[in-house]
mmCIF file of C-alpha atoms in Angstrom:
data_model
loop_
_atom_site.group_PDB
_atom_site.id
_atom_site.type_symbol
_atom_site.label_atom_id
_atom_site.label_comp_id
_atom_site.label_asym_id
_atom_site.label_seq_id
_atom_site.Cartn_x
_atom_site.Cartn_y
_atom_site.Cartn_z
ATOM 1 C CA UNK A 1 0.591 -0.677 -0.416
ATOM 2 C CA UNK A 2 0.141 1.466 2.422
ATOM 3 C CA UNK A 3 0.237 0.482 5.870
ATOM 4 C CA UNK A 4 -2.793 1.637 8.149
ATOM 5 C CA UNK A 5 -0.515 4.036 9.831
ATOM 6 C CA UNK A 6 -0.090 5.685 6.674
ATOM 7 C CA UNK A 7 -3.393 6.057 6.222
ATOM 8 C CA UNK A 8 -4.728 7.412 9.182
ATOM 9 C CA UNK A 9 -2.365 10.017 8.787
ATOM 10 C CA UNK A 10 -4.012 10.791 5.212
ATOM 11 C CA UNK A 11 -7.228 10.382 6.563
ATOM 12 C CA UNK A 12 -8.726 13.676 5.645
ATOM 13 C CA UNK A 13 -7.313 12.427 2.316
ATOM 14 C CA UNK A 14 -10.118 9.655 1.995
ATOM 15 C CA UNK A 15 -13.232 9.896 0.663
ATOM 16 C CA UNK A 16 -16.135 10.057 3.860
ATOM 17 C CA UNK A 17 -17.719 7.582 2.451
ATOM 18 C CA UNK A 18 -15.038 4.456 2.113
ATOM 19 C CA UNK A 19 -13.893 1.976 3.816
ATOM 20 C CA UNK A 20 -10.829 0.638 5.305
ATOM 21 C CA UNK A 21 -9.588 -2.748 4.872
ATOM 22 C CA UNK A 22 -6.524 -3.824 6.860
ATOM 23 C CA UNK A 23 -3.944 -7.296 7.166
ATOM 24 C CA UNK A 24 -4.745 -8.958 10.336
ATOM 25 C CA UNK A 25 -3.551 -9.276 12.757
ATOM 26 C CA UNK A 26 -4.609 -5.345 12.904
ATOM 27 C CA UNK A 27 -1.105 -3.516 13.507
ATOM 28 C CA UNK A 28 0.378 -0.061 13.277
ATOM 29 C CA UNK A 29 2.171 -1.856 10.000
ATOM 30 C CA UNK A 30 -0.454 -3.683 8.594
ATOM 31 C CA UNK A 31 -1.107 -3.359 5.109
ATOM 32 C CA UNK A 32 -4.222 -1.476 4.276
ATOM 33 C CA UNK A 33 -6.611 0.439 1.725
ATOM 34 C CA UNK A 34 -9.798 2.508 1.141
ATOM 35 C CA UNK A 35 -12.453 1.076 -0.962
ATOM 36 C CA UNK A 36 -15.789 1.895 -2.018
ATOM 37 C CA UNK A 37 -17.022 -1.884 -1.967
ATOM 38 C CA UNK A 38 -17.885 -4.039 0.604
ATOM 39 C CA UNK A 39 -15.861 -6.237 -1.182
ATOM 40 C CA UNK A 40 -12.177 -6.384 0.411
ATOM 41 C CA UNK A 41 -9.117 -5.880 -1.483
ATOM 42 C CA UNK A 42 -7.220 -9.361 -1.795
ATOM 43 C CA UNK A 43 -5.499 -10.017 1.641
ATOM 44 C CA UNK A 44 -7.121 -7.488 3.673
ATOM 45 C CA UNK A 45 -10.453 -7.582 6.277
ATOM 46 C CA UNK A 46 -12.777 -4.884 6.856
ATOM 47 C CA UNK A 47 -11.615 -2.503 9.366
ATOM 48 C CA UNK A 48 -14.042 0.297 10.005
ATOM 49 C CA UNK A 49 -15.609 3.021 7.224
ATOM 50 C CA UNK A 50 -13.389 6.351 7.265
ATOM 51 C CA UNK A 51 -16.682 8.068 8.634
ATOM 52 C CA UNK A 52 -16.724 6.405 12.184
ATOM 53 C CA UNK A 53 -12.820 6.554 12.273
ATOM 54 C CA UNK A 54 -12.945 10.107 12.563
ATOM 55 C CA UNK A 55 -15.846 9.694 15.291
ATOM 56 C CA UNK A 56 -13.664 7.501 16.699
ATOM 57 C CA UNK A 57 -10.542 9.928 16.267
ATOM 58 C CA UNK A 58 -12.673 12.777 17.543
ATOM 59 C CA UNK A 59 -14.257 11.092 20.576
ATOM 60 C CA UNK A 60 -10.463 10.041 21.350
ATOM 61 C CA UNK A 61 -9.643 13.635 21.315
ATOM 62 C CA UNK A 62 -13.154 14.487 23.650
ATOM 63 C CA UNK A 63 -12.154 12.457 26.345
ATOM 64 C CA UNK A 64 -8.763 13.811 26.174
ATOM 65 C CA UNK A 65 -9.829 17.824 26.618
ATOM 66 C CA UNK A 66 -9.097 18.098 23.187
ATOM 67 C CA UNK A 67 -5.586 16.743 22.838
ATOM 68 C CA UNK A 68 -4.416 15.389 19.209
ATOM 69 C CA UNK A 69 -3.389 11.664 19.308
ATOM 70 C CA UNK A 70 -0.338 10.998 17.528
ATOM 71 C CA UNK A 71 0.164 8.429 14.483
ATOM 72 C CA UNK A 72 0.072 5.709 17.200
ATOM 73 C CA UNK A 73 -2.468 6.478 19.487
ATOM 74 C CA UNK A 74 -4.732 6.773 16.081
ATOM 75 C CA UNK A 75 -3.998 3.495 15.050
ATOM 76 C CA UNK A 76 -4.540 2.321 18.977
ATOM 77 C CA UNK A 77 -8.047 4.178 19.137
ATOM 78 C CA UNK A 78 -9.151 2.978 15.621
ATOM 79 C CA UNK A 79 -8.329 -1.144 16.028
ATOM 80 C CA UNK A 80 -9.358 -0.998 19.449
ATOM 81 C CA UNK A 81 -12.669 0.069 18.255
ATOM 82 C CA UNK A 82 -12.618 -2.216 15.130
ATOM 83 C CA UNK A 83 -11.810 -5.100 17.922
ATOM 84 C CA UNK A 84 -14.053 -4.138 20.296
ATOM 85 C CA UNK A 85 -16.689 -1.692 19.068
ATOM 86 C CA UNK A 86 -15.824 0.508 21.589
ATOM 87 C CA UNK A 87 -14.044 3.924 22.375
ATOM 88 C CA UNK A 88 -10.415 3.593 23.778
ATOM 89 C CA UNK A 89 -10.945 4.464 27.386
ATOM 90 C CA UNK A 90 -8.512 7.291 29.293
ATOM 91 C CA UNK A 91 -5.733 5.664 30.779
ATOM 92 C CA UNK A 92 -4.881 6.972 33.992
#
């Protein structure tokens, strides 16, 4: 099985309308999958839909001026906002 890394990185991969399901505790190397159910895959929580992750990917990049985060800041900006339900502010 994947690990969310993984598939953030094959993001464009996934269809719009899934959703991600992850291993908690929600890690870099947590196992995780698209489905099209709310239903989770054995083992794994809901995460967030692959529609808001690439909100939250692109409002990452925004507030940024339009940098690209790397594997790790996507997986940082996407359980941050599964955890929280909000954006991953600009560290200064």
């Amino acid at each position: 099985m994947p690990t969310l890394l993984d598939l953030l990185q094959s993001l464009d991969e996934q269809p719009s309308e899934g959703l991600i399901h992850a291993a908690k505790p929600w890690t870099a190397a947590s196992a995780a999958a698209v489905a099209a159910l709310d239903e989770p895959p054995p083992g794994l929580d809901y995460l967030l839909e692959v529609e808001l992750v690439h909100d939250v990917l692109e409002v990452w990049s925004s507030w940024r001026d339009g940098a690209q985060p790397t594997a790790a800041e996507r997986c940082e900006a996407v359980i941050h906002y599964a955890e929280y339900d909000a954006y991953l502010d600009v560290r200064r």
